[in-house]
Tab-separated table of C-alpha atoms and ligand atoms in Angstrom:
chain	number	residue	atom	x	y	z
A	12	MET	CA	72.977	240.002	219.508
A	13	ASP	CA	71.787	243.416	217.917
A	14	LYS	CA	68.486	244.834	219.578
A	15	ARG	CA	67.132	245.715	216.116
A	16	THR	CA	67.461	241.984	214.853
A	17	ASN	CA	65.694	240.826	218.044
A	18	ALA	CA	62.653	243.326	217.368
A	19	SER	CA	62.223	242.224	213.595
A	20	LYS	CA	62.887	238.640	214.741
A	21	LYS	CA	60.246	238.787	217.219
A	22	ALA	CA	57.970	240.567	214.162
A	23	ALA	CA	58.565	237.672	212.042
A	24	MET	CA	57.883	234.946	215.026
A	25	ALA	CA	53.982	236.579	215.891
A	26	GLU	CA	53.369	236.222	212.309
A	27	GLY	CA	54.358	232.507	212.854
A	28	ASN	CA	57.565	232.858	210.710
A	29	THR	CA	60.903	232.058	212.227
A	30	LEU	CA	63.013	231.338	209.262
A	31	GLN	CA	64.938	234.803	208.833
A	32	LEU	CA	67.951	234.080	206.585
A	33	ALA	CA	69.431	231.782	203.847
A	34	VAL	CA	72.851	231.993	202.976
A	35	VAL	CA	73.750	230.744	199.844
A	36	LEU	CA	77.017	228.735	198.883
A	37	PRO	CA	77.917	227.874	195.060
A	38	THR	CA	80.198	225.414	195.231
A	39	TYR	CA	82.702	223.636	192.535
A	40	ASN	CA	85.251	221.160	194.036
A	41	GLU	CA	84.824	222.608	197.668
A	42	ARG	CA	84.576	218.908	199.524
A	43	LYS	CA	87.199	219.569	201.869
A	44	ASN	CA	85.754	223.163	202.903
A	45	ILE	CA	82.054	223.080	203.191
A	46	ALA	CA	81.806	221.083	206.517
A	47	THR	CA	84.056	223.719	208.234
A	48	MET	CA	81.904	226.522	206.294
A	49	VAL	CA	79.037	225.330	207.705
A	50	GLU	CA	80.462	225.363	211.410
A	51	ARG	CA	81.630	228.922	211.003
A	52	ILE	CA	78.579	229.929	209.456
A	53	THR	CA	76.800	228.323	212.937
A	54	ALA	CA	78.960	229.762	215.212
A	55	ALA	CA	78.358	233.231	213.921
A	56	LEU	CA	74.640	232.864	213.537
A	57	GLN	CA	74.013	232.177	217.118
A	58	GLY	CA	70.255	233.318	217.623
A	59	VAL	CA	69.428	233.944	213.914
A	60	GLU	CA	66.987	231.472	212.604
A	61	TRP	CA	69.093	230.339	209.194
A	62	GLU	CA	69.561	227.687	206.615
A	63	VAL	CA	72.304	227.065	203.960
A	64	VAL	CA	71.606	226.291	200.760
A	65	ILE	CA	74.648	224.931	198.944
A	66	VAL	CA	74.476	224.489	195.336
A	67	ASP	CA	76.842	222.362	193.782
A	68	ASP	CA	77.325	221.538	190.139
A	69	ASN	CA	77.858	218.256	190.120
A	70	SER	CA	81.455	218.710	191.137
A	71	PRO	CA	83.832	215.836	190.355
A	72	ASP	CA	85.167	215.674	193.740
A	73	GLY	CA	82.076	214.719	195.114
A	74	THR	CA	81.049	217.668	197.236
A	75	SER	CA	77.444	217.219	196.788
A	76	ASP	CA	77.829	214.151	198.468
A	77	GLU	CA	79.470	215.734	200.950
A	78	ALA	CA	76.973	218.583	201.118
A	79	ARG	CA	73.907	215.541	201.556
A	80	GLN	CA	76.198	214.227	204.472
A	81	LEU	CA	76.078	217.259	206.110
A	82	ALA	CA	72.366	217.552	205.647
A	83	LEU	CA	71.526	214.264	206.951
A	84	THR	CA	72.590	215.281	210.372
A	85	ASN	CA	71.972	219.247	210.068
A	86	PRO	CA	68.605	220.253	209.525
A	87	HIS	CA	70.220	223.819	208.369
A	88	VAL	CA	71.919	222.386	205.512
A	89	ARG	CA	70.198	221.998	202.089
A	90	VAL	CA	71.304	221.004	198.834
A	91	ILE	CA	70.777	221.508	195.410
A	92	GLN	CA	72.509	219.286	192.968
A	93	ARG	CA	72.806	220.858	189.434
A	94	ILE	CA	73.347	218.406	186.350
A	95	GLY	CA	75.210	219.495	183.123
A	96	ARG	CA	75.374	222.886	184.034
A	97	ARG	CA	78.134	225.378	185.258
A	98	GLY	CA	78.268	228.877	186.189
A	99	LEU	CA	78.700	230.760	189.910
A	100	ALA	CA	76.312	233.591	188.518
A	101	SER	CA	73.226	231.111	187.720
A	102	ALA	CA	74.120	228.555	190.894
A	103	ALA	CA	73.689	232.151	193.245
A	104	ILE	CA	70.621	232.739	191.439
A	105	GLU	CA	69.052	229.292	191.692
A	106	GLY	CA	70.268	228.954	195.303
A	107	MET	CA	68.361	232.595	196.415
A	108	CYS	CA	65.232	231.502	194.515
A	109	SER	CA	65.229	227.988	196.267
A	110	THR	CA	64.582	229.440	199.599
A	111	ALA	CA	61.375	231.074	201.636
A	112	ALA	CA	63.952	232.753	203.715
A	113	PRO	CA	63.105	236.443	204.118
A	114	ILE	CA	66.567	237.527	203.272
A	115	VAL	CA	69.447	235.390	201.024
A	116	ALA	CA	73.028	235.863	201.107
A	117	VAL	CA	75.396	234.456	198.797
A	118	MET	CA	79.271	233.923	199.828
A	119	ASP	CA	82.294	232.014	198.610
A	120	ALA	CA	82.542	228.539	200.214
A	121	ASP	CA	86.107	228.601	200.105
A	122	HIS	CA	86.867	230.344	203.689
A	123	GLN	CA	87.857	233.580	201.629
A	124	HIS	CA	84.628	235.224	202.851
A	125	ASP	CA	84.351	235.497	206.677
A	126	PRO	CA	80.604	234.555	208.133
A	127	ALA	CA	81.454	236.537	210.914
A	128	LEU	CA	80.354	239.635	209.112
A	129	LEU	CA	76.827	237.564	208.350
A	130	PRO	CA	74.924	239.316	211.725
A	131	GLN	CA	75.955	242.597	210.852
A	132	MET	CA	74.847	242.810	207.486
A	133	LEU	CA	71.420	240.863	208.658
A	134	ALA	CA	71.175	243.605	211.207
A	135	ALA	CA	71.408	246.400	208.544
A	136	LEU	CA	68.756	244.761	206.366
A	137	GLU	CA	66.312	244.256	209.188
A	138	SER	CA	66.658	247.560	210.756
A	139	GLY	CA	64.801	248.585	207.251
A	140	GLU	CA	67.603	251.327	206.426
A	141	TYR	CA	69.151	249.492	203.600
A	142	ASP	CA	68.250	247.354	201.016
A	143	LEU	CA	71.590	245.674	200.255
A	144	ALA	CA	74.591	244.629	202.501
A	145	TYR	CA	77.661	243.629	201.260
A	146	ALA	CA	81.082	242.930	201.852
A	147	SER	CA	83.982	245.090	199.939
A	148	ARG	CA	87.636	244.094	199.613
A	149	PHE	CA	88.607	247.525	198.778
A	150	ALA	CA	86.591	250.052	201.030
A	151	GLU	CA	88.149	252.084	204.370
A	152	GLY	CA	89.470	249.166	206.363
A	153	SER	CA	89.462	246.383	204.529
A	154	SER	CA	92.435	244.559	203.093
A	155	THR	CA	93.573	241.726	200.393
A	156	GLU	CA	97.303	241.272	201.802
A	157	GLU	CA	95.990	237.664	203.039
A	158	TRP	CA	94.789	237.126	199.677
A	159	GLY	CA	98.101	237.211	198.829
A	160	ARG	CA	97.286	237.511	194.980
A	161	PRO	CA	98.686	241.338	194.112
A	162	ASP	CA	97.606	240.400	190.617
A	163	ARG	CA	94.357	239.699	191.130
A	164	VAL	CA	94.113	242.774	193.449
A	165	LYS	CA	95.038	244.977	190.169
A	166	ALA	CA	93.127	243.325	187.748
A	167	SER	CA	89.988	243.146	190.172
A	168	GLY	CA	90.771	247.282	190.889
A	169	PHE	CA	90.642	247.631	186.830
A	170	ALA	CA	87.453	245.490	186.151
A	171	ASN	CA	85.522	247.502	189.190
A	172	LYS	CA	86.737	251.077	187.515
A	173	ILE	CA	85.331	249.268	184.125
A	174	ALA	CA	82.143	248.518	185.835
A	175	ASN	CA	81.322	251.431	187.264
A	176	LYS	CA	81.672	253.182	183.898
A	177	VAL	CA	79.325	251.039	182.129
A	178	THR	CA	76.515	250.261	184.698
A	179	GLY	CA	76.627	253.770	186.713
A	180	VAL	CA	77.028	251.672	189.834
A	181	GLU	CA	79.285	253.581	192.443
A	182	LEU	CA	80.715	250.873	194.950
A	183	SER	CA	84.509	250.376	195.849
A	184	ASP	CA	83.779	246.624	194.917
A	185	PRO	CA	80.899	246.138	192.610
A	186	MET	CA	82.885	242.851	191.718
A	187	SER	CA	82.523	241.587	195.442
A	188	GLY	CA	80.832	237.842	195.579
A	189	TYR	CA	79.637	238.480	199.373
A	190	PHE	CA	76.441	240.157	199.705
A	191	MET	CA	72.721	240.197	201.360
A	192	LEU	CA	69.514	241.513	200.019
A	193	PRO	CA	65.845	240.818	200.793
A	194	ALA	CA	64.812	237.556	198.640
A	195	GLU	CA	62.013	239.606	197.197
A	196	THR	CA	64.208	242.206	195.770
A	197	LEU	CA	65.855	239.334	193.849
A	198	ARG	CA	62.667	237.383	192.935
A	199	ALA	CA	61.022	240.466	191.410
A	200	ASP	CA	64.247	240.987	189.056
A	201	ALA	CA	65.392	237.496	188.887
A	202	HIS	CA	64.203	236.903	185.469
A	203	ARG	CA	66.460	239.958	183.903
A	204	LEU	CA	69.267	238.558	185.717
A	205	SER	CA	71.886	237.783	182.497
A	206	GLY	CA	73.081	234.538	184.849
A	207	VAL	CA	76.323	234.339	183.364
A	208	GLY	CA	79.878	234.238	184.837
A	209	PHE	CA	81.027	235.611	188.132
A	210	LYS	CA	79.425	238.910	188.595
A	211	ILE	CA	75.999	238.338	190.131
A	212	LEU	CA	76.168	241.603	192.666
A	213	LEU	CA	76.971	243.798	189.731
A	214	ASP	CA	74.337	242.230	187.760
A	215	ILE	CA	71.670	242.618	190.603
A	216	LEU	CA	72.685	246.501	191.225
A	217	ALA	CA	72.648	247.139	187.236
A	218	THR	CA	69.305	245.162	186.883
A	219	VAL	CA	67.312	246.622	189.570
A	220	GLU	CA	65.483	249.761	188.401
A	221	ARG	CA	65.197	251.534	191.406
A	222	PRO	CA	68.502	252.646	193.092
A	223	LEU	CA	69.295	250.609	196.365
A	224	LYS	CA	70.528	251.797	199.560
A	225	VAL	CA	73.943	249.770	199.727
A	226	LYS	CA	75.718	249.194	203.304
A	227	GLU	CA	79.282	248.581	202.569
A	228	PHE	CA	81.636	246.431	204.911
A	229	PRO	CA	84.873	246.251	204.603
A	230	MET	CA	86.348	243.103	204.983
A	231	ASN	CA	89.927	241.114	204.903
A	232	PHE	CA	89.663	239.077	202.193
A	233	ALA	CA	90.865	235.693	202.906
A	234	ALA	CA	93.341	232.960	201.104
A	235	ARG	CA	91.552	230.248	200.182
A	236	ALA	CA	91.542	227.331	202.063
A	237	GLU	CA	91.378	224.170	200.084
A	238	GLY	CA	91.624	223.163	196.565
A	239	GLU	CA	91.785	226.081	193.784
A	240	SER	CA	89.802	229.352	192.313
A	241	LYS	CA	87.779	228.400	189.540
A	242	LEU	CA	88.009	232.044	188.260
A	243	ASP	CA	91.519	232.416	186.993
A	244	GLN	CA	91.556	230.861	183.535
A	245	THR	CA	88.502	232.330	182.387
A	246	VAL	CA	88.113	235.751	184.366
A	247	VAL	CA	88.534	238.267	181.631
A	248	PHE	CA	86.626	236.487	179.424
A	249	GLU	CA	83.511	235.991	181.635
A	250	PHE	CA	83.690	239.629	182.740
A	251	LEU	CA	83.760	241.021	179.229
A	252	ILE	CA	80.924	238.715	178.504
A	253	GLY	CA	79.228	239.696	181.176
A	254	LEU	CA	79.643	243.400	180.028
A	255	TYR	CA	78.336	242.619	176.773
A	256	ASP	CA	75.348	240.972	178.423
A	257	LYS	CA	74.162	243.860	179.841
A	258	TRP	CA	75.245	246.168	177.478
A	259	LEU	CA	73.738	245.042	174.150
A	260	GLY	CA	72.927	241.297	175.214
A	261	ARG	CA	69.040	242.015	174.664
A	262	ILE	CA	69.454	243.442	170.903
A	263	ILE	CA	72.145	240.372	170.380
A	264	PRO	CA	71.546	237.443	172.435
A	265	THR	CA	75.139	237.041	174.033
A	266	ARG	CA	75.487	233.699	173.028
A	267	PHE	CA	74.722	234.420	169.461
A	268	ALA	CA	77.163	237.157	169.117
A	269	LEU	CA	79.552	234.675	170.334
A	270	PHE	CA	78.149	232.135	168.115
A	271	GLY	CA	79.001	234.634	164.963
A	272	THR	CA	82.048	235.830	166.388
A	273	VAL	CA	83.511	232.433	166.011
A	274	GLY	CA	82.126	232.137	162.604
A	275	ALA	CA	83.819	234.877	161.501
A	276	MET	CA	87.078	233.799	162.863
A	277	GLY	CA	86.275	230.526	160.946
A	278	VAL	CA	85.996	232.031	157.882
A	279	ALA	CA	89.550	233.391	158.455
A	280	VAL	CA	90.670	230.172	159.377
A	281	GLN	CA	89.411	228.669	156.070
A	282	LEU	CA	91.009	231.068	153.792
A	283	GLY	CA	94.179	230.743	155.618
A	284	ALA	CA	94.082	227.236	155.462
A	285	LEU	CA	93.091	227.303	151.591
A	286	TRP	CA	95.895	229.552	151.252
A	287	PHE	CA	98.298	227.253	152.898
A	288	ILE	CA	97.169	224.143	151.357
A	289	GLN	CA	97.390	225.682	147.732
A	290	GLY	CA	100.956	226.765	148.399
A	291	ALA	CA	101.894	223.171	149.390
A	292	ILE	CA	99.975	221.893	146.788
A	293	LEU	CA	102.145	223.544	144.110
A	294	ARG	CA	105.255	223.124	145.792
A	295	SER	CA	104.727	219.202	145.660
A	296	HIS	CA	105.395	218.639	142.457
A	297	PHE	CA	103.472	215.006	142.738
A	298	VAL	CA	100.069	216.187	143.155
A	299	TYR	CA	100.315	219.048	140.333
A	300	GLY	CA	101.707	217.066	137.911
A	301	HIS	CA	98.913	214.139	137.985
A	302	TRP	CA	95.637	216.362	139.004
A	303	PRO	CA	94.033	219.176	137.088
A	304	LYS	CA	93.797	222.343	138.587
A	305	GLU	CA	90.249	222.559	139.500
A	306	ILE	CA	90.254	219.259	141.357
A	307	ASN	CA	93.340	220.621	143.738
A	308	PHE	CA	91.348	223.698	144.377
A	309	ILE	CA	88.150	221.642	145.443
A	310	ALA	CA	90.337	219.204	147.549
A	311	ALA	CA	92.211	221.751	149.164
A	312	ASN	CA	88.883	224.045	149.923
A	313	SER	CA	87.370	221.111	151.217
A	314	ILE	CA	89.998	220.448	153.694
A	315	ALA	CA	90.004	223.945	154.593
A	316	ALA	CA	86.462	224.051	155.462
A	317	ILE	CA	86.843	220.337	157.527
A	318	ILE	CA	89.786	222.872	159.438
A	319	ALA	CA	87.281	225.745	160.023
A	320	MET	CA	84.563	223.892	160.583
A	321	THR	CA	86.867	221.875	163.635
A	322	PHE	CA	87.906	225.145	164.669
A	323	ASN	CA	84.761	226.835	164.972
A	324	PHE	CA	83.536	223.656	167.041
A	325	VAL	CA	86.227	223.904	169.509
A	326	LEU	CA	85.904	227.366	169.900
A	327	ASN	CA	82.173	227.122	170.286
A	328	ASN	CA	82.843	224.367	172.832
A	329	GLU	CA	85.293	225.987	174.808
A	330	LEU	CA	83.852	229.752	174.883
A	331	THR	CA	80.562	229.786	173.069
A	332	TYR	CA	78.906	227.021	175.037
A	333	SER	CA	81.463	226.899	178.342
A	334	ASP	CA	78.464	225.828	180.339
A	335	LYS	CA	77.984	222.867	178.565
A	336	ARG	CA	81.186	221.673	177.216
A	337	LEU	CA	81.459	218.391	175.864
A	338	ARG	CA	84.154	216.299	177.453
A	339	GLY	CA	86.052	213.248	176.708
A	340	PHE	CA	86.826	211.676	173.349
A	341	GLY	CA	83.378	210.115	172.407
A	342	PRO	CA	81.098	212.682	173.270
A	343	LEU	CA	83.488	215.224	171.495
A	344	VAL	CA	83.627	212.756	168.321
A	345	ARG	CA	79.718	212.616	168.483
A	346	GLY	CA	79.354	216.400	168.916
A	347	TRP	CA	82.106	217.027	166.185
A	348	ALA	CA	80.109	215.082	163.437
A	349	GLN	CA	76.492	216.730	165.192
A	350	PHE	CA	78.155	220.397	164.251
A	351	ALA	CA	79.356	219.366	160.787
A	352	LEU	CA	76.159	218.257	159.788
A	353	THR	CA	74.268	221.241	161.054
A	354	CYS	CA	76.829	222.934	159.587
A	355	SER	CA	75.803	221.378	156.291
A	356	LEU	CA	72.555	222.089	156.368
A	357	GLY	CA	73.398	225.776	157.427
A	358	LEU	CA	75.666	226.177	154.308
A	359	LEU	CA	72.345	224.892	152.422
A	360	THR	CA	70.143	227.186	153.641
A	361	ASN	CA	72.965	230.278	153.109
A	362	ILE	CA	73.447	229.107	149.408
A	363	GLY	CA	69.829	228.540	148.700
A	364	SER	CA	68.183	231.731	150.396
A	365	SER	CA	70.756	233.925	148.721
A	366	THR	CA	70.207	231.861	145.139
A	367	ALA	CA	65.938	232.794	145.593
A	368	LEU	CA	66.942	236.112	146.494
A	369	VAL	CA	69.241	237.074	143.522
A	370	ARG	CA	66.485	235.536	141.725
A	371	ILE	CA	63.395	237.910	142.657
A	372	GLY	CA	66.075	240.739	142.208
A	373	PHE	CA	68.262	241.666	144.841
A	374	HIS	CA	71.442	242.771	144.618
A	375	GLU	CA	74.094	239.763	144.833
A	376	VAL	CA	75.953	241.573	147.819
A	377	ALA	CA	72.836	241.764	149.732
A	378	ALA	CA	71.716	238.603	148.678
A	379	ALA	CA	74.803	237.128	149.906
A	380	VAL	CA	74.900	238.623	153.510
A	381	ILE	CA	71.403	237.669	153.784
A	382	GLY	CA	72.308	234.395	153.048
A	383	ILE	CA	74.866	234.486	155.807
A	384	ILE	CA	72.908	235.834	158.601
A	385	LEU	CA	70.299	233.074	157.395
A	386	GLY	CA	72.500	230.493	157.336
A	387	SER	CA	74.072	231.344	160.820
A	388	VAL	CA	70.939	231.695	162.536
A	389	TRP	CA	69.829	227.952	161.278
A	390	ASN	CA	73.449	226.785	162.534
A	391	PHE	CA	73.069	228.617	165.706
A	392	ALA	CA	69.402	227.176	166.513
A	393	LEU	CA	70.329	223.639	165.268
A	394	SER	CA	73.655	222.801	166.861
A	395	SER	CA	72.474	224.744	170.100
A	396	LYS	CA	69.744	222.609	170.245
A	397	PHE	CA	71.155	218.923	168.957
A	398	VAL	CA	75.013	219.403	169.800
A	399	TRP	CA	75.000	221.227	173.429
A	400	GLY	CA	71.601	221.192	174.235
A	401	LYS	CA	70.159	218.974	176.682
A	402	TYR	CA	66.806	220.447	177.042
B	505	LIG	N1	77.805	225.670	191.392
B	505	LIG	C1	79.231	227.170	191.006
B	505	LIG	N2	79.270	226.412	189.832
B	505	LIG	N3	80.064	227.285	192.012
B	505	LIG	C2	81.303	228.036	191.351
B	505	LIG	C3	81.454	227.732	190.289
B	505	LIG	C4	80.361	227.113	189.306
B	505	LIG	O1	80.729	227.015	187.986
B	505	LIG	N4	82.355	228.530	189.387
B	505	LIG	C5	82.879	228.577	191.014
B	505	LIG	N5	81.891	228.825	191.783
B	505	LIG	C6	82.189	228.416	193.739
B	505	LIG	C7	83.111	228.121	193.841
B	505	LIG	O2	83.213	226.716	194.705
B	505	LIG	C8	83.360	229.096	195.279
B	505	LIG	O3	83.056	228.649	196.283
B	505	LIG	C9	82.894	230.281	194.651
B	505	LIG	O4	82.286	229.780	193.954
B	505	LIG	C10	83.809	231.564	194.572
B	505	LIG	O5	84.955	230.424	193.544
B	505	LIG	P1	86.109	230.734	193.814
B	505	LIG	O6	86.982	229.833	192.280
B	505	LIG	O7	86.984	230.727	194.562
B	505	LIG	O8	86.690	232.513	192.954
B	505	LIG	P2	88.006	233.238	193.523
B	505	LIG	O9	88.125	233.397	194.658
B	505	LIG	O10	88.715	233.291	192.490
B	505	LIG	O11	86.828	234.989	192.946
B	505	LIG	C11	86.615	235.866	194.241
B	505	LIG	O12	86.466	237.224	193.281
B	505	LIG	C12	85.845	237.448	192.633
B	505	LIG	C13	85.939	238.713	192.087
B	505	LIG	O13	87.155	239.042	191.784
B	505	LIG	C14	84.934	235.133	194.720
B	505	LIG	O14	85.155	235.755	195.524
B	505	LIG	C15	84.142	235.756	193.471
B	505	LIG	O15	82.864	235.575	193.983
B	505	LIG	C16	84.620	237.079	192.981
B	505	LIG	O16	83.149	237.528	192.193
B	506	LIG	MN1	87.452	231.823	196.304
């Protein structure tokens, strides 16, 4: 083992502390990977006092049970099982805040990150020369060949470039999921991290005020051992959300911005549906011949509104509240009905407030816009609490 690590370990022990390092493993469906991960970490960290914190989002494959099984016989292993929540970044933050170890690391649990780098990273931090150590897939001497995903290599390179531009961070791989830093640095700013998406390292680098001295370790980014990546379907979306969150999130909260965007799309859907249904009614002689035009319009517009509302519900469920997504027939139907109810209340707020504003002399357009904003805020507040909220 490195001399410096020994020295600072001795210093820590003199103060009566022995725990040096916590390795946080965020997991979602990694049941088959974690036992071997813990074995490899154990082998890598000979002579270091460490613990592993497995932060599992209640994986359907029973990763939490497997983690507890490991913890029963291995006191180095701790488990956090989160219920009703999803997200790599927030899992990593909670894991890092859950330990008393002075230094914390985060790495993937699927064997793509080699634990053999841990002691070198630890030595870099314990020497006091660096504020953060991380493993880069793109630094001199690294490799992504084994990964076998040229598409992802390209996408990551591109994302890294944008990230460097937006945040002013100059690293070869700010998207890396393998890094280590003093727990104190993390805790000091934990409340300001966005916790959205995958980009936890980038988030930390962009959030801390004083520039960190970073030590880069080239790594061979291996192929995943068991199971599949959770990043593929939503990677681009999450990335954009993460950037938005850092950029404008403090002015207009990310969730509200998403909710508003979905709402605006809903308006387009409603108009499109109305146009389509009206056309269909006109073409069908049967209905047109029997009912007055006004009734036709009311019927068509009501159906269009329900279609738009359903569209908004589905999109909000998939995107805005992807971390609290409702699943299964019962919850979806209940959620839809609750969403319909909150939307009706939002509509009342919208119409009510704009009418009142016109009455006290506001310009009609201004009154309508304010009505839309108030209605949306109301919709957002109610639906985040009653449809997707468990808090
Ligand atoms: N608790 C929790 N909750 N863990 C999660 C979640 C989640 O919602 N989603 C993914 N994880 C865990 C996985 O179980 C795995 O241990 C780790 O986070 C990385 O997830 P992968 O699904 O394997 O990601 P990847 O290999 O496609 O992405 C890699 O590249 C990204 C940058 O492009 C990883 O190295 C990421 O960390 C990295 O940001
Ligand atoms: Mn992976």
